[in-house]
Coordinates of C-alpha atoms in Angstrom, one line a residue:
X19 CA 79.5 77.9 34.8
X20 CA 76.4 80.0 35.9
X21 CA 75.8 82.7 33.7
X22 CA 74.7 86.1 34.9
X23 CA 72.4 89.3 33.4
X24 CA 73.6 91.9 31.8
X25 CA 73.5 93.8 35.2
X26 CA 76.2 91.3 36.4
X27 CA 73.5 89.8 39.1
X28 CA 72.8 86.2 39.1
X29 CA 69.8 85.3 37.7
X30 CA 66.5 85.0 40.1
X31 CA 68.4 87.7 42.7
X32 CA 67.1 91.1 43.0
X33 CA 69.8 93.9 42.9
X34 CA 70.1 96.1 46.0
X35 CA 68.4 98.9 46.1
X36 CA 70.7 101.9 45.6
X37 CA 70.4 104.0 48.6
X38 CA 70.6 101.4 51.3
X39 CA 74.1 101.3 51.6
X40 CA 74.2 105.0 51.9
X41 CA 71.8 104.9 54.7
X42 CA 73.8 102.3 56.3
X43 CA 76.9 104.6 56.1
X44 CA 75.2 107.4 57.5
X45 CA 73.7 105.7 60.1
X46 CA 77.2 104.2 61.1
X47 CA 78.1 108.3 61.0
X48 CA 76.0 109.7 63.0
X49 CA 76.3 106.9 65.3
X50 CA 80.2 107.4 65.5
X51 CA 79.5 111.2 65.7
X52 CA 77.3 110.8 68.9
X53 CA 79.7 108.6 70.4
X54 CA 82.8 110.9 69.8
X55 CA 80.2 113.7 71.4
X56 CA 78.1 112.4 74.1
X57 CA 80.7 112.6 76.9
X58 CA 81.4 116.7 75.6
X59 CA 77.7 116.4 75.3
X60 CA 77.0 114.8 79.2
X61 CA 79.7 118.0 80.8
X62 CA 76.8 120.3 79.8
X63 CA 74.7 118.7 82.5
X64 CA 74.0 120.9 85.6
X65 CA 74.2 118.1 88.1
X66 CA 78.0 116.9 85.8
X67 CA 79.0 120.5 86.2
X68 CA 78.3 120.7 90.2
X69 CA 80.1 117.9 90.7
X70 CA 83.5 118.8 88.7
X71 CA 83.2 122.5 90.4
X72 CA 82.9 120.5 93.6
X73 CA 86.3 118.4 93.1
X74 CA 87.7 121.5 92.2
X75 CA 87.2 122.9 95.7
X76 CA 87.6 120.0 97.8
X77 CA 90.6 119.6 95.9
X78 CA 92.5 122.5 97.4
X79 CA 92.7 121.4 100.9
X80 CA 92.3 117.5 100.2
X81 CA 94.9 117.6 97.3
X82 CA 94.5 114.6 95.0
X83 CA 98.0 114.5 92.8
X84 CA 101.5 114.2 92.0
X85 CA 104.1 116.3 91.1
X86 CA 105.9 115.5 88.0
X87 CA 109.8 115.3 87.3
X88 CA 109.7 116.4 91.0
X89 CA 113.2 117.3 92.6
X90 CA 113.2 117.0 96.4
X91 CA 116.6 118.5 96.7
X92 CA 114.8 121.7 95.5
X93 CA 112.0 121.6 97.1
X94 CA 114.0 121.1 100.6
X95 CA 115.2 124.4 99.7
X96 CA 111.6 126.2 99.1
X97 CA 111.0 125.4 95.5
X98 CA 108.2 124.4 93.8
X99 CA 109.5 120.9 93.0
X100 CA 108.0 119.2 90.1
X101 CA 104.6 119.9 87.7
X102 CA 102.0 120.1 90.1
X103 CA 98.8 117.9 88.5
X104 CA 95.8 117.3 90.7
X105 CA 92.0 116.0 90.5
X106 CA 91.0 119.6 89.9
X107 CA 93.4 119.8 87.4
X108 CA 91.2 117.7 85.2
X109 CA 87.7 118.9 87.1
X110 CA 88.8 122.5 85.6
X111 CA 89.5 121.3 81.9
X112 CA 86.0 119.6 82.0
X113 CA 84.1 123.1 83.2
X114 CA 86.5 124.6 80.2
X115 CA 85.2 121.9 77.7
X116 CA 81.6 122.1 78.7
X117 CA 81.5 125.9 78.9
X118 CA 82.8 126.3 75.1
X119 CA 80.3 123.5 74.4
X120 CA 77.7 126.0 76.1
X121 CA 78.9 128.7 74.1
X122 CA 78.8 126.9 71.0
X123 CA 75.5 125.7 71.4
X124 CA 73.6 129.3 72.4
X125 CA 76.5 131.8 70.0
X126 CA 73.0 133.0 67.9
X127 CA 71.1 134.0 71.2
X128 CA 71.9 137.0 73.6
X129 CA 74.8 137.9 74.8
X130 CA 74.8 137.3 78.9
X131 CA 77.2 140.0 80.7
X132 CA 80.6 140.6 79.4
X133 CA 83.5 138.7 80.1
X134 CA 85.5 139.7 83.3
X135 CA 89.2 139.5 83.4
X136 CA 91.4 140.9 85.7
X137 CA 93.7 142.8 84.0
X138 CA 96.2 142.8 86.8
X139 CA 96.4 139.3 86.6
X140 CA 96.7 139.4 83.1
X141 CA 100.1 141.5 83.6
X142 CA 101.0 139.6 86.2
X143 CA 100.8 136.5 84.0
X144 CA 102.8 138.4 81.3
X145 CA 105.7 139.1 84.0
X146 CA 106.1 135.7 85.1
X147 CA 106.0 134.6 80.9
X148 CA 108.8 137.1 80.8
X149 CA 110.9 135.0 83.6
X150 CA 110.3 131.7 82.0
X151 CA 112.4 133.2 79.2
X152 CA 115.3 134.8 81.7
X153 CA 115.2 132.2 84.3
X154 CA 118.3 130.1 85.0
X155 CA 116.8 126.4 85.4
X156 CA 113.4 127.0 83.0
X157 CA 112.0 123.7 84.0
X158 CA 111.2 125.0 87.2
X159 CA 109.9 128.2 86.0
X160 CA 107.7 126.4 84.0
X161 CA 106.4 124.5 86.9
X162 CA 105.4 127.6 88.7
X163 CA 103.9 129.0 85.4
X164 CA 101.8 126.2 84.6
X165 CA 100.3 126.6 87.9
X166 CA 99.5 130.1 87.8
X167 CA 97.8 129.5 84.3
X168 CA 95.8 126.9 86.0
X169 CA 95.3 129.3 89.0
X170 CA 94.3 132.1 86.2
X171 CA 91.5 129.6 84.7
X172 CA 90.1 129.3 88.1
X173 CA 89.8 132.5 88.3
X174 CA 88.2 133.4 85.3
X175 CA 85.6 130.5 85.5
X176 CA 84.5 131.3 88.6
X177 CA 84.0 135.2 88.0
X178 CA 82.5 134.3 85.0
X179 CA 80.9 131.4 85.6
X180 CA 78.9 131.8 89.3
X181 CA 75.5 133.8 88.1
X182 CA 73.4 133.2 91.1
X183 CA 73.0 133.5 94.9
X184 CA 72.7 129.8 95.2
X185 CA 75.8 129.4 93.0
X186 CA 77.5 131.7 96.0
X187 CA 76.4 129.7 98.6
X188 CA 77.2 126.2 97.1
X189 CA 81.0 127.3 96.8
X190 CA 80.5 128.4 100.6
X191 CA 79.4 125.4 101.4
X192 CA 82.3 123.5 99.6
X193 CA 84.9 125.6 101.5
X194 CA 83.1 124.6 104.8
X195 CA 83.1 121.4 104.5
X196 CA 86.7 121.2 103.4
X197 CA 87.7 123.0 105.9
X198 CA 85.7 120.9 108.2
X199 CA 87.3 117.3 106.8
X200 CA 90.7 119.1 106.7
X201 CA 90.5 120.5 110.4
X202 CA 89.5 116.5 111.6
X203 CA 92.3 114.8 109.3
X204 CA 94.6 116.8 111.1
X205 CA 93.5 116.5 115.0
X206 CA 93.6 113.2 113.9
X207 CA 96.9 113.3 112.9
X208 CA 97.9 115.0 115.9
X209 CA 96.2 112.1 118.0
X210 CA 97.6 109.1 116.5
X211 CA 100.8 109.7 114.5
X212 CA 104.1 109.8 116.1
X213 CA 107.6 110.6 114.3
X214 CA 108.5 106.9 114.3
X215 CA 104.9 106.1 111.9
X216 CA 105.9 105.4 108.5
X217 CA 103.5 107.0 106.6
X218 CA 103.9 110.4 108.1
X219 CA 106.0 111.7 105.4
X220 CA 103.2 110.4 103.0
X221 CA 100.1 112.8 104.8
X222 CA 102.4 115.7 105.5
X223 CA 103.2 115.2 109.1
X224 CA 105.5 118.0 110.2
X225 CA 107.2 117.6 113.3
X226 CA 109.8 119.3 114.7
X227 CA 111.2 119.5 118.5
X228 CA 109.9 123.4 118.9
X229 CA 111.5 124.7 122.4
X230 CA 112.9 121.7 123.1
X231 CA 109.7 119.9 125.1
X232 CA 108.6 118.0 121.6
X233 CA 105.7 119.5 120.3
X234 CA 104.4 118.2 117.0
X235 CA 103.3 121.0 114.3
X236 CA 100.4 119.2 111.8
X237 CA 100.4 120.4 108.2
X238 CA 97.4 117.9 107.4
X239 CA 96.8 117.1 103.8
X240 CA 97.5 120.5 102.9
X241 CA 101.5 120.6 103.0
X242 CA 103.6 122.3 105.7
X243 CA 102.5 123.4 108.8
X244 CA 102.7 127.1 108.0
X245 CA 100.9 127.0 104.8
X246 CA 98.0 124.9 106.4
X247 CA 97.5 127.9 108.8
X248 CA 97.1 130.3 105.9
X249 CA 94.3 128.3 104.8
X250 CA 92.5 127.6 107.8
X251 CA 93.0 131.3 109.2
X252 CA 91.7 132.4 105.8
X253 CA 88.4 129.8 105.7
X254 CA 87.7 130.4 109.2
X255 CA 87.5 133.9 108.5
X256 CA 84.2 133.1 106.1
X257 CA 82.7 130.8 109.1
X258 CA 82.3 133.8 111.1
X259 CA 80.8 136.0 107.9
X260 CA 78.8 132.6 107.4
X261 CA 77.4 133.3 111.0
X262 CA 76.2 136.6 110.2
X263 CA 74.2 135.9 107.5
X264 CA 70.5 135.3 107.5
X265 CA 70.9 131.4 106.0
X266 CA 69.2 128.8 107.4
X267 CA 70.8 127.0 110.5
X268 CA 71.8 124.2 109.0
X269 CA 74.7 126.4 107.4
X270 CA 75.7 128.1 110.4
X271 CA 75.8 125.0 112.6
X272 CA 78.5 124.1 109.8
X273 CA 80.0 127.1 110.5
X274 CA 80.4 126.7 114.0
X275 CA 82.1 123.1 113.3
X276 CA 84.2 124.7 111.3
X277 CA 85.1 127.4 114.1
X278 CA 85.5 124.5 116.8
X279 CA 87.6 121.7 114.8
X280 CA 89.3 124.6 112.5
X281 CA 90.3 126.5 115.3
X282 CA 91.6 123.8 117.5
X283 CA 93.3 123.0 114.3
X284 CA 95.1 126.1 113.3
X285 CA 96.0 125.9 117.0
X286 CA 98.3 122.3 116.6
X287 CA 99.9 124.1 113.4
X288 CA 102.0 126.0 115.7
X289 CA 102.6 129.1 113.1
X290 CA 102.6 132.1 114.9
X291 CA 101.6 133.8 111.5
X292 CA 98.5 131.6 110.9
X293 CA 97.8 132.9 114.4
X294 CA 98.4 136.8 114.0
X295 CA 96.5 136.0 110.3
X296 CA 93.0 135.5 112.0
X297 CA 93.2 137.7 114.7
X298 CA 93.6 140.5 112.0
X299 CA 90.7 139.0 110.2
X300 CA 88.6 138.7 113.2
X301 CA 89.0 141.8 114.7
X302 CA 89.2 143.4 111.4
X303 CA 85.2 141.8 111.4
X304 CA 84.5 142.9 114.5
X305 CA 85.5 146.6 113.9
X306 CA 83.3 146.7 110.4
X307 CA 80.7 145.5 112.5
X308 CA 80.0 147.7 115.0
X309 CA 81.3 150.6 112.9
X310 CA 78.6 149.9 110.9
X311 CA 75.9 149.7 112.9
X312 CA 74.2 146.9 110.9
X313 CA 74.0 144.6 113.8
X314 CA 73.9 144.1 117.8
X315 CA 77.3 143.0 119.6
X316 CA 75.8 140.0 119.7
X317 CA 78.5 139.3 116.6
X318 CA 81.0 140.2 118.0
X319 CA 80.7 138.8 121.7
X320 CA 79.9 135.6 120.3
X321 CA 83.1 135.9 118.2
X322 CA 85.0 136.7 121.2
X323 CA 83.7 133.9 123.1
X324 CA 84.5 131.2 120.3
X325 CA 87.9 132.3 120.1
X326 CA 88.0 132.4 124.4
X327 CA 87.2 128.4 123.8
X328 CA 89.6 127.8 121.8
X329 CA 92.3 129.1 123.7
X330 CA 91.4 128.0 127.4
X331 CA 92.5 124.4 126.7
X332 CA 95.8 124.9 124.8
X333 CA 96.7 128.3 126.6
X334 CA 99.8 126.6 128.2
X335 CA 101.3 125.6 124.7
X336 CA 100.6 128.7 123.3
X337 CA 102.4 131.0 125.5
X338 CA 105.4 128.8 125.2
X339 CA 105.2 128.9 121.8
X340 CA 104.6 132.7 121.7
X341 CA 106.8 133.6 125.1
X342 CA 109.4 130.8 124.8
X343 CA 112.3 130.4 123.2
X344 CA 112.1 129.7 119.4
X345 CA 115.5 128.2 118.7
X346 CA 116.2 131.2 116.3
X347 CA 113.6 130.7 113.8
X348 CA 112.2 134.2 113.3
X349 CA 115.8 135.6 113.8
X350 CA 117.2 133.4 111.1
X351 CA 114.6 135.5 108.4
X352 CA 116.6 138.4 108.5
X353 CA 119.5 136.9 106.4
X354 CA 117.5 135.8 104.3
X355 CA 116.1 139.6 103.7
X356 CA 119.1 140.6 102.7
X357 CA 119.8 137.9 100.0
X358 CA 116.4 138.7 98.6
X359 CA 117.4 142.3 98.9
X360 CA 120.7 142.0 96.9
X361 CA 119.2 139.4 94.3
X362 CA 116.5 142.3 93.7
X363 CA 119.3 144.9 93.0
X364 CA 120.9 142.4 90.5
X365 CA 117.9 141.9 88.8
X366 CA 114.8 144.8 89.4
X367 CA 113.6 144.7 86.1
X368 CA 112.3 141.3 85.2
X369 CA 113.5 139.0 88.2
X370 CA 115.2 135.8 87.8
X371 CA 112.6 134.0 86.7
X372 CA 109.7 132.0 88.8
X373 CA 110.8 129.6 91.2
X374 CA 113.8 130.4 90.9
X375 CA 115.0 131.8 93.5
X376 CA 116.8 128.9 95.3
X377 CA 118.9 127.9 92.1
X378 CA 119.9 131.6 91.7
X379 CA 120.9 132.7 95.2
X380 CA 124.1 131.0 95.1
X381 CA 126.1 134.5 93.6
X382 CA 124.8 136.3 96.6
X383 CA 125.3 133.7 99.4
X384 CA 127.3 135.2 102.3
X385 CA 129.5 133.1 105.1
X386 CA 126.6 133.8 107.2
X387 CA 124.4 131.1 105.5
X388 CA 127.3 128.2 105.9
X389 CA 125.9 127.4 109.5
X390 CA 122.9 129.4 108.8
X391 CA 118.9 128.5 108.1
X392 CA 119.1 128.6 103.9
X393 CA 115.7 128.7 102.0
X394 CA 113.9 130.7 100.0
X395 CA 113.2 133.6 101.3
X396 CA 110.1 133.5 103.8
X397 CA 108.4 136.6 102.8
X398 CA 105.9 136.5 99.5
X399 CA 106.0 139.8 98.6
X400 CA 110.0 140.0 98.3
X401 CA 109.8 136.1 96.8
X402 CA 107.6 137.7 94.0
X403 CA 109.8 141.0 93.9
X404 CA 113.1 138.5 93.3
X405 CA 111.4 136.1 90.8
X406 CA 109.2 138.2 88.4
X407 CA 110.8 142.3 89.3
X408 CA 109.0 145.0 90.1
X409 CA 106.3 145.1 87.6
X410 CA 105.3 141.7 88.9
X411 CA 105.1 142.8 92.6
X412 CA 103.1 145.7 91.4
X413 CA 100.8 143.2 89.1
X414 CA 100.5 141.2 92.5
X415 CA 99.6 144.0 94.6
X416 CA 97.0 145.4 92.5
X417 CA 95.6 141.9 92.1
X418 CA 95.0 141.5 95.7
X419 CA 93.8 145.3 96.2
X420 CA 91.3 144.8 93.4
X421 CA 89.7 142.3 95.4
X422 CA 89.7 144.3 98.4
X423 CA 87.8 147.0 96.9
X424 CA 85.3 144.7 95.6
X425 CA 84.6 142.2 98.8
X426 CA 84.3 146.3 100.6
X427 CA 81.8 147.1 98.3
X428 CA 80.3 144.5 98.4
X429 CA 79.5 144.5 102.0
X430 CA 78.5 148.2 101.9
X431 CA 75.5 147.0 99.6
X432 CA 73.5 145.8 102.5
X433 CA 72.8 142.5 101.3
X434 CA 71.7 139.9 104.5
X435 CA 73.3 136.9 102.7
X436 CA 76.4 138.5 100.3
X437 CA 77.7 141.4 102.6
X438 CA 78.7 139.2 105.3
X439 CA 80.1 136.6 103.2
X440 CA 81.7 139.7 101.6
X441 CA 83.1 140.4 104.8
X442 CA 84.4 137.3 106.5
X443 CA 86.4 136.8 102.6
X444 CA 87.9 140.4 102.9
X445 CA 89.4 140.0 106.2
X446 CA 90.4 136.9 105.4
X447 CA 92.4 138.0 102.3
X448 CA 94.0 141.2 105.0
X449 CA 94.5 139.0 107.6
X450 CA 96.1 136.4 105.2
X451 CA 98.0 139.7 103.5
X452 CA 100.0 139.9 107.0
X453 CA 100.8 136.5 106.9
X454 CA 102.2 136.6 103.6
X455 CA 104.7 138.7 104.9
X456 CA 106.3 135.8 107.1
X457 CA 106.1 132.9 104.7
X458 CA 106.2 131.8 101.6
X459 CA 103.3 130.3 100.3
X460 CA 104.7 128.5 97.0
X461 CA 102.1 125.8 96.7
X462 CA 98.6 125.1 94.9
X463 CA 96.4 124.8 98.0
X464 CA 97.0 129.1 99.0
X465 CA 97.4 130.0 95.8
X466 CA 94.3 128.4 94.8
X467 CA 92.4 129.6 97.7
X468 CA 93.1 133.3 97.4
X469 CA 92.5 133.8 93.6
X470 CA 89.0 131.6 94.0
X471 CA 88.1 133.9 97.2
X472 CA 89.2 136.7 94.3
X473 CA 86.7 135.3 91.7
X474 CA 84.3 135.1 94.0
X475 CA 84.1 138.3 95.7
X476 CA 84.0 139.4 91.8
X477 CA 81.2 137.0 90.6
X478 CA 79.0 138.5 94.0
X479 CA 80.0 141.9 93.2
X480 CA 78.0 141.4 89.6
X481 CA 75.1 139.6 91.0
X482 CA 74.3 142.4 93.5
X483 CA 74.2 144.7 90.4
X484 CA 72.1 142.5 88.9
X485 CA 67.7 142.2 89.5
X486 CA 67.0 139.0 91.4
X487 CA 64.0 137.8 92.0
X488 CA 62.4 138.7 95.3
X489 CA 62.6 135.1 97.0
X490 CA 66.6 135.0 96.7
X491 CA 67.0 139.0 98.1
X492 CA 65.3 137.8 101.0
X493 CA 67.2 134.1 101.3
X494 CA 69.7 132.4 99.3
X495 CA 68.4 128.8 101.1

């Protein structure tokens, strides 16, 4: 039996040396700690960031998701379905995580400019909260909730977020382009799927047999037709700030694709509403032009003359969709007025809860609607009014006149790149302001549009305010 020292180590063996094993541990530490952190660590990269704020655009007309514990029988009816959860969904918590990582890293340095939140959303947040608690089927209040939180994020990212002219003009650029891949998806659509392909229903093809001679309405990836219009009247009312501007003409050629494939487009939706949407906007450009002296007619004449283009080669369809006879479908609105009318004077205060309206009309259904069109009711402001009460229509309202007043003021500044971006946003939130009074506009891709144009117009409003350097007064690219 070998014998050992009085240190217990056998003899001719040298014991350890103390602190070895404790550098070994906090080696294997540190290590574990810069694994746990380097992807946190990697979101702080510029180029990581660009790219996540990129799906985060794109992702609104090229949605990239599913909707959870989604009911179809609902959404038939105009409900938001199921949990909406998209590839910006997760883009937007990586911007969160690698902003508080930002914040984190620079809390002993100066403060940058305050924090901007909207305060009207804020209340109207707080209204909808309210209706989660009232509403009859809270699942599907919590659906819509969960998106207007994400919505809300958006928001206050982007104002919060977008500190430079070339931060403006790469979420321009975004929009254009999306607009530009959604305007060919759908001509494509239009070109090569019939109601007999099977995988319509998977790319929302819309198609109904409008005045009897077959026409096919294209929603794209967007959703239905009508809500595809809101976004392309809405983007295409940016293309023609875009073409006031003093950027470069690689930009403005984009713009002009836009213009051409958008408008043709927005054409094959068929939504009257998408249509009356961007002549508001466009002439509402037109008028602030000239009115303000800041440029030749040239603007406006070439405006007129895109929008002649369009309409020569599809001016047959479009009178009969205008002129003709629409098989009832504006007439068969008005019923549904009055049910939002008498569900409002059951519940003015708080509503009955978000997306709820189609489980709660029921009550107030008259024999009227047992041959008649039944959906929720296609008009957003009385859909808000029904759901969340009065303080949430007001809360709504003053939302989208606060960002009014600033894309106004913002053209009023002068500014050869921001005022006519400024511009082409504002009248494409008015223009879009009409349309809401037609439709519904339930979904993440409108919803998502108008409160980024919202944050924007906010985030250019504080850079204008702010000194920039000489080189990016004069041009953003």
């Amino acid at each position: 039996m070998l014998s050992t020292t009085r240190e217990g180590f056998l003899p001719g063996t040298a014991p350890q040396a103390p602190g070895t094993f404790r550098r070994y541990s906090d080696w294997l530490a540190s290590s574990a700690v810069v694994a746990i952190l380097s992807p946190f660590l990697a979101l702080t990269n510029a180029y990581v960031q660009k790219v996540l704020l990129a799906i985060v655009v794109l992702d609104i007309p090229i949605e990239f998701g599913t909707h959870l514990f989604y009911n179809e029988d609902l959404a038939k009816l105009g409900a938001m379905g199921g949990l909406s959860i998209s590839s910006g969904t997760i883009a937007l918590a990586g911007l969160y995580i690698a902003w508080i990582v930002e914040s984190l890293a620079r809390k002993k340095q100066p403060a940058r400019a305050p924090l901007h939140i909207s305060k009207s959303l804020v209340a109207y947040l707080f209204f909808i909260g309210i209706s989660v608690f009232i509403a009859q089927d809270t699942s599907l209040s919590l659906f819509e909730a969960c998106l207007f939180f994400e919505s809300f994020l958006l928001y206050v990212y982007v104002a919060n977020r977008i500190r430079t002219k070339q931060d403006v003009l790469f979420i321009v650029f975004l929009l254009l382009l999306g607009c530009l891949v959604e305007s060919l998806v759908m001509i494509a659509m239009r070109v090569f799927v019939t109601p007999a392909t099977s995988w319509n229903a998977a790319i929302h093809l819309h198609v109904e047999d409008l005045n009897s001679n077959g026409m096919l309405r294209v929603g794209g990836t967007i959703g239905a037709p009508n809500t595809a219009a809101g976004y392309l009247s809405m983007v295409l009312s940016l293309a023609f700030g875009v073409l006031i501007t003093n950027l470069k003409s690689i930009y403005k050629t984009l713009a002009l694709l836009v213009l051409g494939f958008g408008g043709v487009a927005l054409i094959l939706t068929f939504s009257r509403g998408g249509w009356l949407a961007l002549i508001v906007s466009v002439s509402l450009l037109c008028f602030a032009i000239v009115r303000h002296r800041r440029m030749s007619l040239g603007g406006p004449v070439a405006i007129f003359v895109i929008l002649v283009l369009m309409y020569l080669p599809f001016h047959g369809v479009i009178s009969t969709r205008l002129l003709g006879n629409d098989n009832g479908s504006a007439e068969s609105r008005i019923p549904l007025m009055h049910l939002a009318y008498r569900i409002f004077e059951a519940h003015p205060l708080f509503g009955v809860g978000a997306n709820n309206f189609t489980v709660a009309m029921d009550p107030f259904l008259t024999p009227v609607f047992r041959q008649g069109f039944l959906f929720a009711v296609h008009d957003k402001y009385l859909l808000v009014l029904c759901e969340t009460g009065i303080g949430g229509l007001l809360a709504f309202l003053a939302f989208l006149f606060a960002a009014l007043r600033r894309g106004w003021r913002c053209w009023k500044l002068n500014d050869s790149f921001l005022s006519p971006i400024a511009l082409g946003l504002f009248a494409g939130v008015v223009g879009h302001m009409v349309h809401m009074n037609v439709d519904v506009f339930r979904g993440r891709p409108i919803q998502q549009l108008i409160w980024l144009i919202a944050a924007l117009l906010v985030a250019m409003l504080r850079i204008s305010k702010r000194a920039t350097p000489p080189s990016l007064s004069s041009s953003p690219a």
